[in-house]
């Protein structure tokens, strides 16, 4: 009956995991390789050949796993890319609209922000002036002169009110306008010298990366290049 119905075979509904299948194929070689990896280096040619043979098997093991991974993930990745592509035009168009609206109000917001900042400066200057006048009136007022005391109290009230107006002006900002810091390199040599003096780690990282990428093609002063041999 099993010949008539392939699904009746044990495991027919749950095929083996391809990772397990590939690992099982190389299980004996993997275990033998782990036996060799005890920290003791190879000491003769026979051992070298045995290790090289295991290295070849383990390379096939790795390539088999990588191939299996690619086969298993390809449909998922293709579906991911297709779904991303389906959403992309609408997202990009929404971004274009958003950026267009931002550009539409950019100039006006900058103008309005400048006006509000100017108003804040005026309010703060007025508050400072009122406070100085209140302090002067308080110092000059005769404790026995009720009118002078009233005038000093009124000056203090006006100074406090001016301070409240200045505080309110500082909070009256333009929404959707941010401060950004921009830069321009005016002298590349000076900037390079500053970095070399003040951030040696950054300079070292740049030099090491540059030498790594260019040591074969350029004769870089201060760099020694040589050829060596290593197992692979």
Short mmCIF file of C-alpha atoms in Angstrom, two decimals, residues 32-127:
data_model
loop_
_atom_site.label_atom_id
_atom_site.label_comp_id
_atom_site.label_asym_id
_atom_site.label_seq_id
_atom_site.Cartn_x
_atom_site.Cartn_y
_atom_site.Cartn_z
CA UNK A 32 37.76 13.71 13.30
CA UNK A 33 38.60 17.37 12.66
CA UNK A 34 37.55 18.26 16.22
CA UNK A 35 39.86 15.52 17.51
CA UNK A 36 42.75 17.22 15.77
CA UNK A 37 41.83 20.64 17.14
CA UNK A 38 43.30 20.15 20.61
CA UNK A 39 45.89 22.92 20.35
CA UNK A 40 48.78 20.66 19.32
CA UNK A 41 50.41 21.78 16.05
CA UNK A 42 51.23 19.40 13.20
CA UNK A 43 54.77 17.99 13.45
CA UNK A 44 55.29 15.81 10.36
CA UNK A 45 54.26 15.43 6.73
CA UNK A 46 51.88 12.54 7.40
CA UNK A 47 49.95 14.62 9.90
CA UNK A 48 49.97 17.52 7.46
CA UNK A 49 48.39 15.37 4.71
CA UNK A 50 45.75 14.07 7.09
CA UNK A 51 44.85 17.60 8.19
CA UNK A 52 44.82 18.84 4.59
CA UNK A 53 42.37 16.07 3.68
CA UNK A 54 40.14 17.05 6.58
CA UNK A 55 40.44 20.70 5.58
CA UNK A 56 39.19 19.78 2.09
CA UNK A 57 36.24 17.87 3.57
CA UNK A 58 35.38 20.73 5.91
CA UNK A 59 35.52 23.15 2.98
CA UNK A 60 33.02 20.97 1.13
CA UNK A 61 30.96 20.88 4.34
CA UNK A 62 30.94 24.68 4.55
CA UNK A 63 30.15 25.12 0.87
CA UNK A 64 27.31 22.63 1.18
CA UNK A 65 25.85 24.58 4.11
CA UNK A 66 26.22 27.88 2.27
CA UNK A 67 24.54 26.43 -0.81
CA UNK A 68 21.72 25.07 1.33
CA UNK A 69 21.33 28.40 3.05
CA UNK A 70 21.12 30.17 -0.30
CA UNK A 71 18.52 27.72 -1.60
CA UNK A 72 16.43 28.02 1.56
CA UNK A 73 16.56 31.80 1.81
CA UNK A 74 16.27 32.68 -1.89
CA UNK A 75 12.46 32.42 -2.05
CA UNK A 76 12.14 34.41 1.18
CA UNK A 77 14.55 37.07 -0.06
CA UNK A 78 12.82 37.27 -3.44
CA UNK A 79 9.46 37.66 -1.70
CA UNK A 80 10.97 40.33 0.57
CA UNK A 81 12.35 42.25 -2.42
CA UNK A 82 9.09 41.94 -4.35
CA UNK A 83 7.03 43.19 -1.44
CA UNK A 84 9.47 46.03 -0.85
CA UNK A 85 9.29 47.00 -4.51
CA UNK A 86 5.49 46.98 -4.32
CA UNK A 87 5.49 49.54 -1.51
CA UNK A 88 8.41 51.62 -2.73
CA UNK A 89 6.65 53.86 -5.34
CA UNK A 90 3.93 54.91 -2.91
CA UNK A 91 6.44 55.60 -0.12
CA UNK A 92 8.66 57.62 -2.45
CA UNK A 93 5.68 59.64 -3.70
CA UNK A 94 4.60 60.36 -0.12
CA UNK A 95 8.17 61.48 0.62
CA UNK A 96 8.10 63.80 -2.43
CA UNK A 97 4.86 65.37 -1.24
CA UNK A 98 6.20 65.75 2.29
CA UNK A 99 9.45 67.35 1.09
CA UNK A 100 7.51 69.65 -1.23
CA UNK A 101 5.34 70.89 1.63
CA UNK A 102 8.42 71.47 3.78
CA UNK A 103 10.04 73.46 0.95
CA UNK A 104 6.81 75.43 0.52
CA UNK A 105 6.97 76.92 4.03
CA UNK A 106 10.76 76.99 4.47
CA UNK A 107 11.33 80.64 3.54
CA UNK A 108 8.35 81.93 5.50
CA UNK A 109 9.29 79.95 8.60
CA UNK A 110 12.83 81.33 8.50
CA UNK A 111 11.45 84.88 8.15
CA UNK A 112 8.95 84.34 10.97
CA UNK A 113 11.61 82.81 13.21
CA UNK A 114 13.89 85.81 12.63
CA UNK A 115 11.04 88.18 13.56
CA UNK A 116 10.27 86.24 16.74
CA UNK A 117 13.94 86.16 17.73
CA UNK A 118 14.14 89.92 17.22
CA UNK A 119 11.01 90.39 19.35
CA UNK A 120 12.55 88.20 22.05
CA UNK A 121 15.72 90.29 22.07
CA UNK A 122 13.64 93.47 22.42
CA UNK A 123 11.59 91.91 25.23
CA UNK A 124 14.69 90.81 27.11
CA UNK A 125 16.32 94.21 26.72
CA UNK A 126 13.14 95.86 27.99
CA UNK A 127 13.00 93.48 30.95
#
